Amino acid sequence: MIIDFHTHTFPDRIAPATIEKLSHLSHAAAFSDGTEGGLKASMARAGIDLSIVLPVATNPLKVEHINDASARLSGADGLLSFGCMHPDFPGWHGELSRIARLGLKGIKLHPVYQDVDFDDPRYLRILERCGELGLIVVTHAGQDIGFPGKVRCSPEMVLRAVRQVGPVTLVLAHMGGWRDWPDVERLLPQTSVCLDTAFSLGKITPLAGDDAPPENLALLDSLSFMRMVRAFGAERILFATDSPWSDQQQALAAIRALPLTPQEQAAILSKNACRLLKLPQAPSDSL
């Protein structure tokens, strides 16, 4: 079994405009049309069995609607959707309880899009409540390709946050902090956070016609990536692609090309996700 812990889809009616807008904002190519069908086709090409869809509430008014849609999508043909929360949603406490009752496994936060620092009390109360409910929290971490220089979830903020809340399963996207990797490696291995691999290994594929300098396209090389795996332990790393912003097939091949033991590869590609999601594991699955 292969599990992609970080993907995105958009409703069919708005997917074309959303993909075009985000591609131009980030100067990065998309590898599917951003629809549910596009993700499933990508999964079939790559041999991925389950994709976790992570919706983002950019406006507190959208929270309940997105969570209702997530509940309808979750469990459909290899897709499992998380819910969402916005730090300014007034009914955050009750809505998190409703997310749990809907059977969703966790929530996605995006401090840059939501324009709130990760160690703000509004996020701390969400983390605390998710820990009480057993909900996984996945957050964008580090810089954001579409908002150069704007960081709302730095490794320092994460460290302050986890020191102030009770136990919670926290997954930091983009290997703990996009392009803040030296500080992630310095500050966070001794915490309990997990990292996902989304949009972190190799290089960015620029939007057609963009003439970006090579240094703007570089992500982690294999040596740096492996050093982080060793610092955190393979049992805390989750395979993820950020589809449609990375090609799932290429991302999977990049992980398989790393000097990981078979046990480490199995952990990263599925077993860690199964453990967090409380899904049955199939040790005999071919990777």
PDB file of C-alpha atoms in Angstrom:
ATOM      1  CA  MET A   1       0.000   0.000   0.000  1.00  0.00           C
ATOM      2  CA  ILE A   2       1.186   3.520  -0.856  1.00  0.00           C
ATOM      3  CA  ILE A   3      -0.362   6.522   0.930  1.00  0.00           C
ATOM      4  CA  ASP A   4       0.080  10.139  -0.149  1.00  0.00           C
ATOM      5  CA  PHE A   5      -0.520  12.177   3.000  1.00  0.00           C
ATOM      6  CA  HIS A   6      -0.845  15.624   1.374  1.00  0.00           C
ATOM      7  CA  THR A   7      -2.938  16.365  -1.723  1.00  0.00           C
ATOM      8  CA  HIS A   8      -5.484  18.959  -2.825  1.00  0.00           C
ATOM      9  CA  THR A   9      -8.611  18.968  -4.963  1.00  0.00           C
ATOM     10  CA  PHE A  10     -11.039  21.706  -5.910  1.00  0.00           C
ATOM     11  CA  PRO A  11     -14.689  21.554  -7.004  1.00  0.00           C
ATOM     12  CA  ASP A  12     -14.985  20.935 -10.733  1.00  0.00           C
ATOM     13  CA  ARG A  13     -16.647  24.293 -11.392  1.00  0.00           C
ATOM     14  CA  ILE A  14     -13.810  26.349  -9.901  1.00  0.00           C
ATOM     15  CA  ALA A  15     -10.826  24.055 -10.475  1.00  0.00           C
ATOM     16  CA  PRO A  16      -9.652  25.576 -13.802  1.00  0.00           C
ATOM     17  CA  ALA A  17      -9.645  29.155 -12.481  1.00  0.00           C
ATOM     18  CA  THR A  18      -8.100  28.095  -9.142  1.00  0.00           C
ATOM     19  CA  ILE A  19      -5.269  26.155 -10.792  1.00  0.00           C
ATOM     20  CA  GLU A  20      -4.544  29.031 -13.172  1.00  0.00           C
ATOM     21  CA  LYS A  21      -4.505  31.584 -10.346  1.00  0.00           C
ATOM     22  CA  LEU A  22      -2.303  29.529  -8.013  1.00  0.00           C
ATOM     23  CA  SER A  23       0.071  28.516 -10.809  1.00  0.00           C
ATOM     24  CA  HIS A  24       0.697  32.143 -11.734  1.00  0.00           C
ATOM     25  CA  LEU A  25       0.987  33.154  -8.072  1.00  0.00           C
ATOM     26  CA  SER A  26       3.610  30.493  -7.405  1.00  0.00           C
ATOM     27  CA  HIS A  27       5.189  30.391 -10.892  1.00  0.00           C
ATOM     28  CA  ALA A  28       4.955  26.594 -10.585  1.00  0.00           C
ATOM     29  CA  ALA A  29       3.401  24.067 -12.940  1.00  0.00           C
ATOM     30  CA  ALA A  30       0.446  21.895 -11.935  1.00  0.00           C
ATOM     31  CA  PHE A  31       0.460  18.181 -12.749  1.00  0.00           C
ATOM     32  CA  SER A  32      -3.285  17.562 -12.791  1.00  0.00           C
ATOM     33  CA  ASP A  33      -6.384  19.649 -13.407  1.00  0.00           C
ATOM     34  CA  GLY A  34      -6.987  19.915  -9.655  1.00  0.00           C
ATOM     35  CA  THR A  35     -10.243  17.964  -9.694  1.00  0.00           C
ATOM     36  CA  GLU A  36     -11.138  14.797  -7.816  1.00  0.00           C
ATOM     37  CA  GLY A  37     -11.039  12.930 -11.124  1.00  0.00           C
ATOM     38  CA  GLY A  38      -7.649  14.388 -11.946  1.00  0.00           C
ATOM     39  CA  LEU A  39      -6.223  13.211  -8.636  1.00  0.00           C
ATOM     40  CA  LYS A  40      -7.601   9.707  -9.109  1.00  0.00           C
ATOM     41  CA  ALA A  41      -6.062   9.512 -12.592  1.00  0.00           C
ATOM     42  CA  SER A  42      -2.728  10.652 -11.165  1.00  0.00           C
ATOM     43  CA  MET A  43      -2.945   8.015  -8.422  1.00  0.00           C
ATOM     44  CA  ALA A  44      -3.631   5.306 -10.997  1.00  0.00           C
ATOM     45  CA  ARG A  45      -0.550   6.300 -13.016  1.00  0.00           C
ATOM     46  CA  ALA A  46       1.648   6.365  -9.916  1.00  0.00           C
ATOM     47  CA  GLY A  47       0.283   3.249  -8.214  1.00  0.00           C
ATOM     48  CA  ILE A  48      -0.870   5.148  -5.129  1.00  0.00           C
ATOM     49  CA  ASP A  49      -3.623   3.471  -3.138  1.00  0.00           C
ATOM     50  CA  LEU A  50      -4.832   6.268  -0.870  1.00  0.00           C
ATOM     51  CA  SER A  51      -4.518  10.056  -1.018  1.00  0.00           C
ATOM     52  CA  ILE A  52      -5.281  12.352   1.906  1.00  0.00           C
ATOM     53  CA  VAL A  53      -7.047  15.491   0.679  1.00  0.00           C
ATOM     54  CA  LEU A  54      -6.291  18.598   2.755  1.00  0.00           C
ATOM     55  CA  PRO A  55      -8.773  21.462   2.355  1.00  0.00           C
ATOM     56  CA  VAL A  56      -7.872  24.983   3.479  1.00  0.00           C
ATOM     57  CA  ALA A  57     -10.348  27.522   4.873  1.00  0.00           C
ATOM     58  CA  THR A  58      -9.143  30.919   3.672  1.00  0.00           C
ATOM     59  CA  ASN A  59     -12.240  32.539   5.193  1.00  0.00           C
ATOM     60  CA  PRO A  60     -13.973  31.610   8.476  1.00  0.00           C
ATOM     61  CA  LEU A  61     -17.340  31.767   6.704  1.00  0.00           C
ATOM     62  CA  LYS A  62     -16.364  28.734   4.593  1.00  0.00           C
ATOM     63  CA  VAL A  63     -15.459  26.362   7.428  1.00  0.00           C
ATOM     64  CA  GLU A  64     -18.748  24.486   7.864  1.00  0.00           C
ATOM     65  CA  HIS A  65     -19.390  24.199   4.116  1.00  0.00           C
ATOM     66  CA  ILE A  66     -15.892  22.812   3.492  1.00  0.00           C
ATOM     67  CA  ASN A  67     -16.241  20.305   6.311  1.00  0.00           C
ATOM     68  CA  ASP A  68     -19.580  19.094   4.980  1.00  0.00           C
ATOM     69  CA  ALA A  69     -18.015  18.630   1.535  1.00  0.00           C
ATOM     70  CA  SER A  70     -15.026  16.861   3.083  1.00  0.00           C
ATOM     71  CA  ALA A  71     -17.285  14.385   4.847  1.00  0.00           C
ATOM     72  CA  ARG A  72     -19.018  13.590   1.536  1.00  0.00           C
ATOM     73  CA  LEU A  73     -15.690  13.089  -0.259  1.00  0.00           C
ATOM     74  CA  SER A  74     -13.896  11.086   2.422  1.00  0.00           C
ATOM     75  CA  GLY A  75     -13.696   7.375   1.757  1.00  0.00           C
ATOM     76  CA  ALA A  76     -14.574   7.675  -1.937  1.00  0.00           C
ATOM     77  CA  ASP A  77     -12.420   5.524  -4.243  1.00  0.00           C
ATOM     78  CA  GLY A  78      -9.079   5.903  -2.543  1.00  0.00           C
ATOM     79  CA  LEU A  79      -9.556   9.434  -1.212  1.00  0.00           C
ATOM     80  CA  LEU A  80      -9.719  10.352   2.456  1.00  0.00           C
ATOM     81  CA  SER A  81     -10.400  13.995   3.224  1.00  0.00           C
ATOM     82  CA  PHE A  82      -9.500  15.890   6.354  1.00  0.00           C
ATOM     83  CA  GLY A  83     -11.566  18.769   7.614  1.00  0.00           C
ATOM     84  CA  CYS A  84     -10.502  22.377   8.009  1.00  0.00           C
ATOM     85  CA  MET A  85     -10.495  25.088  10.647  1.00  0.00           C
ATOM     86  CA  HIS A  86      -9.897  28.840  10.543  1.00  0.00           C
ATOM     87  CA  PRO A  87      -8.467  30.537  13.651  1.00  0.00           C
ATOM     88  CA  ASP A  88     -11.137  33.251  13.461  1.00  0.00           C
ATOM     89  CA  PHE A  89     -14.099  30.889  13.204  1.00  0.00           C
ATOM     90  CA  PRO A  90     -16.247  31.784  16.235  1.00  0.00           C
ATOM     91  CA  GLY A  91     -17.633  28.281  16.762  1.00  0.00           C
ATOM     92  CA  TRP A  92     -14.239  26.575  16.592  1.00  0.00           C
ATOM     93  CA  HIS A  93     -14.765  24.403  19.687  1.00  0.00           C
ATOM     94  CA  GLY A  94     -18.095  22.938  18.600  1.00  0.00           C
ATOM     95  CA  GLU A  95     -17.020  22.603  14.970  1.00  0.00           C
ATOM     96  CA  LEU A  96     -13.960  20.572  15.922  1.00  0.00           C
ATOM     97  CA  SER A  97     -16.252  18.249  17.853  1.00  0.00           C
ATOM     98  CA  ARG A  98     -18.498  18.013  14.785  1.00  0.00           C
ATOM     99  CA  ILE A  99     -15.476  17.196  12.594  1.00  0.00           C
ATOM    100  CA  ALA A 100     -14.730  14.272  14.891  1.00  0.00           C
ATOM    101  CA  ARG A 101     -18.368  13.124  14.806  1.00  0.00           C
ATOM    102  CA  LEU A 102     -18.318  13.271  10.993  1.00  0.00           C
ATOM    103  CA  GLY A 103     -15.561  10.675  11.093  1.00  0.00           C
ATOM    104  CA  LEU A 104     -12.863  12.911   9.645  1.00  0.00           C
ATOM    105  CA  LYS A 105      -9.383  11.992  10.844  1.00  0.00           C
ATOM    106  CA  GLY A 106      -7.962  15.482  11.232  1.00  0.00           C
ATOM    107  CA  ILE A 107      -7.764  19.065  10.016  1.00  0.00           C
ATOM    108  CA  LYS A 108      -5.525  21.217   7.839  1.00  0.00           C
ATOM    109  CA  LEU A 109      -4.273  24.648   8.905  1.00  0.00           C
ATOM    110  CA  HIS A 110      -2.481  27.159   6.688  1.00  0.00           C
ATOM    111  CA  PRO A 111      -1.064  30.039   8.735  1.00  0.00           C
ATOM    112  CA  VAL A 112       0.084  32.016   5.661  1.00  0.00           C
ATOM    113  CA  TYR A 113      -3.298  31.903   3.926  1.00  0.00           C
ATOM    114  CA  GLN A 114      -5.063  32.489   7.256  1.00  0.00           C
ATOM    115  CA  ASP A 115      -2.642  35.318   8.145  1.00  0.00           C
ATOM    116  CA  VAL A 116      -2.058  34.243  11.759  1.00  0.00           C
ATOM    117  CA  ASP A 117       1.183  33.136  13.428  1.00  0.00           C
ATOM    118  CA  PHE A 118       1.231  29.477  14.432  1.00  0.00           C
ATOM    119  CA  ASP A 119       1.978  30.255  18.091  1.00  0.00           C
ATOM    120  CA  ASP A 120      -0.966  32.666  18.334  1.00  0.00           C
ATOM    121  CA  PRO A 121      -3.460  31.723  21.091  1.00  0.00           C
ATOM    122  CA  ARG A 122      -6.139  31.183  18.435  1.00  0.00           C
ATOM    123  CA  TYR A 123      -4.115  28.302  17.020  1.00  0.00           C
ATOM    124  CA  LEU A 124      -3.014  27.020  20.419  1.00  0.00           C
ATOM    125  CA  ARG A 125      -6.612  26.448  21.492  1.00  0.00           C
ATOM    126  CA  ILE A 126      -7.267  24.543  18.237  1.00  0.00           C
ATOM    127  CA  LEU A 127      -4.207  22.336  18.783  1.00  0.00           C
ATOM    128  CA  GLU A 128      -5.247  21.673  22.366  1.00  0.00           C
ATOM    129  CA  ARG A 129      -8.789  20.687  21.383  1.00  0.00           C
ATOM    130  CA  CYS A 130      -7.610  18.486  18.503  1.00  0.00           C
ATOM    131  CA  GLY A 131      -5.365  16.645  20.941  1.00  0.00           C
ATOM    132  CA  GLU A 132      -8.341  16.044  23.243  1.00  0.00           C
ATOM    133  CA  LEU A 133     -10.447  14.757  20.330  1.00  0.00           C
ATOM    134  CA  GLY A 134      -7.723  12.615  18.769  1.00  0.00           C
ATOM    135  CA  LEU A 135      -7.718  14.674  15.562  1.00  0.00           C
ATOM    136  CA  ILE A 136      -4.508  14.895  13.530  1.00  0.00           C
ATOM    137  CA  VAL A 137      -3.377  18.434  12.694  1.00  0.00           C
ATOM    138  CA  VAL A 138      -1.506  19.030   9.433  1.00  0.00           C
ATOM    139  CA  THR A 139      -0.167  22.534   8.968  1.00  0.00           C
ATOM    140  CA  HIS A 140       1.695  24.305   6.230  1.00  0.00           C
ATOM    141  CA  ALA A 141       5.100  25.092   7.689  1.00  0.00           C
ATOM    142  CA  GLY A 142       7.876  27.421   6.628  1.00  0.00           C
ATOM    143  CA  GLN A 143       7.811  29.797   3.706  1.00  0.00           C
ATOM    144  CA  ASP A 144       5.155  29.705   0.995  1.00  0.00           C
ATOM    145  CA  ILE A 145       6.076  29.733  -2.670  1.00  0.00           C
ATOM    146  CA  GLY A 146       3.255  32.157  -3.463  1.00  0.00           C
ATOM    147  CA  PHE A 147       4.110  34.635  -0.681  1.00  0.00           C
ATOM    148  CA  PRO A 148       7.884  35.205  -0.746  1.00  0.00           C
ATOM    149  CA  GLY A 149       9.320  36.280   2.595  1.00  0.00           C
ATOM    150  CA  LYS A 150       6.082  35.758   4.515  1.00  0.00           C
ATOM    151  CA  VAL A 151       6.451  33.160   7.277  1.00  0.00           C
ATOM    152  CA  ARG A 152       3.624  32.423   9.692  1.00  0.00           C
ATOM    153  CA  CYS A 153       4.805  28.990  10.832  1.00  0.00           C
ATOM    154  CA  SER A 154       8.534  29.069  11.504  1.00  0.00           C
ATOM    155  CA  PRO A 155      10.363  26.316  13.423  1.00  0.00           C
ATOM    156  CA  GLU A 156      10.649  28.734  16.345  1.00  0.00           C
ATOM    157  CA  MET A 157       6.866  29.267  16.357  1.00  0.00           C
ATOM    158  CA  VAL A 158       6.272  25.512  16.217  1.00  0.00           C
ATOM    159  CA  LEU A 159       8.607  24.972  19.166  1.00  0.00           C
ATOM    160  CA  ARG A 160       6.823  27.619  21.234  1.00  0.00           C
ATOM    161  CA  ALA A 161       3.427  26.172  20.301  1.00  0.00           C
ATOM    162  CA  VAL A 162       4.154  22.539  21.174  1.00  0.00           C
ATOM    163  CA  ARG A 163       5.603  23.596  24.508  1.00  0.00           C
ATOM    164  CA  GLN A 164       2.294  25.268  25.421  1.00  0.00           C
ATOM    165  CA  VAL A 165      -0.251  22.620  24.453  1.00  0.00           C
ATOM    166  CA  GLY A 166      -1.011  19.096  25.555  1.00  0.00           C
ATOM    167  CA  PRO A 167      -0.306  15.991  23.470  1.00  0.00           C
ATOM    168  CA  VAL A 168      -1.419  16.365  19.856  1.00  0.00           C
ATOM    169  CA  THR A 169      -0.512  14.581  16.633  1.00  0.00           C
ATOM    170  CA  LEU A 170       1.048  17.411  14.628  1.00  0.00           C
ATOM    171  CA  VAL A 171       2.310  16.947  11.066  1.00  0.00           C
ATOM    172  CA  LEU A 172       4.446  19.739   9.634  1.00  0.00           C
ATOM    173  CA  ALA A 173       4.163  19.858   5.859  1.00  0.00           C
ATOM    174  CA  HIS A 174       7.132  20.307   3.533  1.00  0.00           C
ATOM    175  CA  MET A 175       9.667  18.495   5.750  1.00  0.00           C
ATOM    176  CA  GLY A 176       8.885  20.682   8.721  1.00  0.00           C
ATOM    177  CA  GLY A 177       9.257  24.128   7.191  1.00  0.00           C
ATOM    178  CA  TRP A 178       9.564  24.904   3.506  1.00  0.00           C
ATOM    179  CA  ARG A 179      13.033  26.315   2.855  1.00  0.00           C
ATOM    180  CA  ASP A 180      13.559  26.750   6.603  1.00  0.00           C
ATOM    181  CA  TRP A 181      15.120  23.279   6.749  1.00  0.00           C
ATOM    182  CA  PRO A 182      18.333  24.147   8.665  1.00  0.00           C
ATOM    183  CA  ASP A 183      16.249  25.544  11.543  1.00  0.00           C
ATOM    184  CA  VAL A 184      13.865  22.575  11.393  1.00  0.00           C
ATOM    185  CA  GLU A 185      16.826  20.230  11.762  1.00  0.00           C
ATOM    186  CA  ARG A 186      18.288  22.327  14.575  1.00  0.00           C
ATOM    187  CA  LEU A 187      15.165  22.932  16.663  1.00  0.00           C
ATOM    188  CA  LEU A 188      12.539  20.235  16.156  1.00  0.00           C
ATOM    189  CA  PRO A 189      13.969  16.679  16.249  1.00  0.00           C
ATOM    190  CA  GLN A 190      13.492  16.498  20.037  1.00  0.00           C
ATOM    191  CA  THR A 191       9.777  17.326  19.773  1.00  0.00           C
ATOM    192  CA  SER A 192       7.081  14.803  18.832  1.00  0.00           C
ATOM    193  CA  VAL A 193       6.187  16.408  15.477  1.00  0.00           C
ATOM    194  CA  CYS A 194       5.999  14.391  12.263  1.00  0.00           C
ATOM    195  CA  LEU A 195       7.085  15.709   8.865  1.00  0.00           C
ATOM    196  CA  ASP A 196       5.548  15.170   5.460  1.00  0.00           C
ATOM    197  CA  THR A 197       7.692  15.131   2.330  1.00  0.00           C
ATOM    198  CA  ALA A 198       5.440  17.320   0.165  1.00  0.00           C
ATOM    199  CA  PHE A 199       7.200  19.640  -2.291  1.00  0.00           C
ATOM    200  CA  SER A 200      10.571  19.243  -0.558  1.00  0.00           C
ATOM    201  CA  LEU A 201      12.795  16.867  -2.533  1.00  0.00           C
ATOM    202  CA  GLY A 202      14.381  17.601  -5.905  1.00  0.00           C
ATOM    203  CA  LYS A 203      13.389  20.765  -7.719  1.00  0.00           C
ATOM    204  CA  ILE A 204      10.364  22.853  -8.619  1.00  0.00           C
ATOM    205  CA  THR A 205       8.958  22.546 -12.139  1.00  0.00           C
ATOM    206  CA  PRO A 206       8.389  26.130 -13.329  1.00  0.00           C
ATOM    207  CA  LEU A 207       5.261  27.278 -15.083  1.00  0.00           C
ATOM    208  CA  ALA A 208       5.672  27.162 -18.869  1.00  0.00           C
ATOM    209  CA  GLY A 209       7.239  30.401 -20.047  1.00  0.00           C
ATOM    210  CA  ASP A 210       8.695  31.314 -16.640  1.00  0.00           C
ATOM    211  CA  ASP A 211      12.422  31.934 -16.658  1.00  0.00           C
ATOM    212  CA  ALA A 212      13.200  31.392 -12.982  1.00  0.00           C
ATOM    213  CA  PRO A 213      16.841  31.362 -11.817  1.00  0.00           C
ATOM    214  CA  PRO A 214      18.045  27.814 -10.990  1.00  0.00           C
ATOM    215  CA  GLU A 215      18.494  28.689  -7.306  1.00  0.00           C
ATOM    216  CA  ASN A 216      14.792  29.531  -7.083  1.00  0.00           C
ATOM    217  CA  LEU A 217      13.903  26.013  -8.234  1.00  0.00           C
ATOM    218  CA  ALA A 218      16.128  24.049  -5.860  1.00  0.00           C
ATOM    219  CA  LEU A 219      14.627  22.048  -3.007  1.00  0.00           C
ATOM    220  CA  LEU A 220      16.381  19.550  -0.728  1.00  0.00           C
ATOM    221  CA  ASP A 221      18.991  17.349  -2.372  1.00  0.00           C
ATOM    222  CA  SER A 222      19.085  13.682  -1.444  1.00  0.00           C
ATOM    223  CA  LEU A 223      21.941  14.082   1.064  1.00  0.00           C
ATOM    224  CA  SER A 224      20.181  16.877   2.947  1.00  0.00           C
ATOM    225  CA  PHE A 225      16.892  14.995   2.844  1.00  0.00           C
ATOM    226  CA  MET A 226      18.484  11.847   4.249  1.00  0.00           C
ATOM    227  CA  ARG A 227      20.185  13.833   6.994  1.00  0.00           C
ATOM    228  CA  MET A 228      16.749  15.042   8.098  1.00  0.00           C
ATOM    229  CA  VAL A 229      15.366  11.500   7.970  1.00  0.00           C
ATOM    230  CA  ARG A 230      18.199  10.393  10.248  1.00  0.00           C
ATOM    231  CA  ALA A 231      17.661  13.366  12.607  1.00  0.00           C
ATOM    232  CA  PHE A 232      13.924  12.710  13.051  1.00  0.00           C
ATOM    233  CA  GLY A 233      13.775   8.981  12.411  1.00  0.00           C
ATOM    234  CA  ALA A 234      12.002   7.347   9.479  1.00  0.00           C
ATOM    235  CA  GLU A 235       9.055   6.534  11.769  1.00  0.00           C
ATOM    236  CA  ARG A 236       8.157  10.262  11.808  1.00  0.00           C
ATOM    237  CA  ILE A 237       8.300  10.887   8.039  1.00  0.00           C
ATOM    238  CA  LEU A 238       5.179  10.657   5.838  1.00  0.00           C
ATOM    239  CA  PHE A 239       5.255  10.370   2.058  1.00  0.00           C
ATOM    240  CA  ALA A 240       3.395  13.311   0.535  1.00  0.00           C
ATOM    241  CA  THR A 241       3.371  15.140  -2.787  1.00  0.00           C
ATOM    242  CA  ASP A 242       1.241  18.301  -2.555  1.00  0.00           C
ATOM    243  CA  SER A 243      -0.507  17.094  -5.732  1.00  0.00           C
ATOM    244  CA  PRO A 244      -1.363  18.766  -8.077  1.00  0.00           C
ATOM    245  CA  TRP A 245       1.814  20.803  -7.448  1.00  0.00           C
ATOM    246  CA  SER A 246       4.088  17.781  -7.729  1.00  0.00           C
ATOM    247  CA  ASP A 247       3.834  14.754  -9.980  1.00  0.00           C
ATOM    248  CA  GLN A 248       2.896  11.797  -7.782  1.00  0.00           C
ATOM    249  CA  GLN A 249       4.739   9.286  -9.952  1.00  0.00           C
ATOM    250  CA  GLN A 250       7.963  11.317  -9.934  1.00  0.00           C
ATOM    251  CA  ALA A 251       7.707  12.016  -6.194  1.00  0.00           C
ATOM    252  CA  LEU A 252       7.295   8.327  -5.439  1.00  0.00           C
ATOM    253  CA  ALA A 253      10.285   7.451  -7.633  1.00  0.00           C
ATOM    254  CA  ALA A 254      12.391  10.052  -5.801  1.00  0.00           C
ATOM    255  CA  ILE A 255      11.655   8.448  -2.415  1.00  0.00           C
ATOM    256  CA  ARG A 256      12.370   4.975  -3.774  1.00  0.00           C
ATOM    257  CA  ALA A 257      15.728   6.183  -5.120  1.00  0.00           C
ATOM    258  CA  LEU A 258      16.937   7.247  -1.665  1.00  0.00           C
ATOM    259  CA  PRO A 259      19.333   5.037   0.348  1.00  0.00           C
ATOM    260  CA  LEU A 260      16.608   3.888   2.740  1.00  0.00           C
ATOM    261  CA  THR A 261      16.363   0.410   4.186  1.00  0.00           C
ATOM    262  CA  PRO A 262      13.314  -1.601   3.065  1.00  0.00           C
ATOM    263  CA  GLN A 263      11.846  -1.091   6.534  1.00  0.00           C
ATOM    264  CA  GLU A 264      12.381   2.690   6.407  1.00  0.00           C
ATOM    265  CA  GLN A 265      10.865   2.910   2.936  1.00  0.00           C
ATOM    266  CA  ALA A 266       7.828   0.912   4.019  1.00  0.00           C
ATOM    267  CA  ALA A 267       7.397   3.157   7.061  1.00  0.00           C
ATOM    268  CA  ILE A 268       7.552   6.363   5.027  1.00  0.00           C
ATOM    269  CA  LEU A 269       5.365   5.164   2.165  1.00  0.00           C
ATOM    270  CA  SER A 270       2.534   3.682   4.199  1.00  0.00           C
ATOM    271  CA  LYS A 271       3.077   2.267   7.671  1.00  0.00           C
ATOM    272  CA  ASN A 272       3.486   5.602   9.461  1.00  0.00           C
ATOM    273  CA  ALA A 273       0.335   6.928   7.818  1.00  0.00           C
ATOM    274  CA  CYS A 274      -1.586   3.759   8.700  1.00  0.00           C
ATOM    275  CA  ARG A 275      -0.521   4.159  12.319  1.00  0.00           C
ATOM    276  CA  LEU A 276      -1.604   7.803  12.547  1.00  0.00           C
ATOM    277  CA  LEU A 277      -4.850   7.198  10.663  1.00  0.00           C
ATOM    278  CA  LYS A 278      -5.556   3.978  12.589  1.00  0.00           C
ATOM    279  CA  LEU A 279      -5.854   1.985   9.368  1.00  0.00           C
ATOM    280  CA  PRO A 280      -5.055  -1.723   9.020  1.00  0.00           C
ATOM    281  CA  GLN A 281      -1.542  -2.395   7.771  1.00  0.00           C
ATOM    282  CA  ALA A 282      -0.566  -4.934   5.145  1.00  0.00           C
ATOM    283  CA  PRO A 283       3.060  -5.897   5.850  1.00  0.00           C
ATOM    284  CA  SER A 284       3.242  -8.057   2.753  1.00  0.00           C
ATOM    285  CA  ASP A 285       2.331  -5.239   0.374  1.00  0.00           C
ATOM    286  CA  SER A 286       4.950  -4.700  -2.291  1.00  0.00           C
ATOM    287  CA  LEU A 287       6.553  -1.248  -2.258  1.00  0.00           C
TER     288      LEU A 287
END
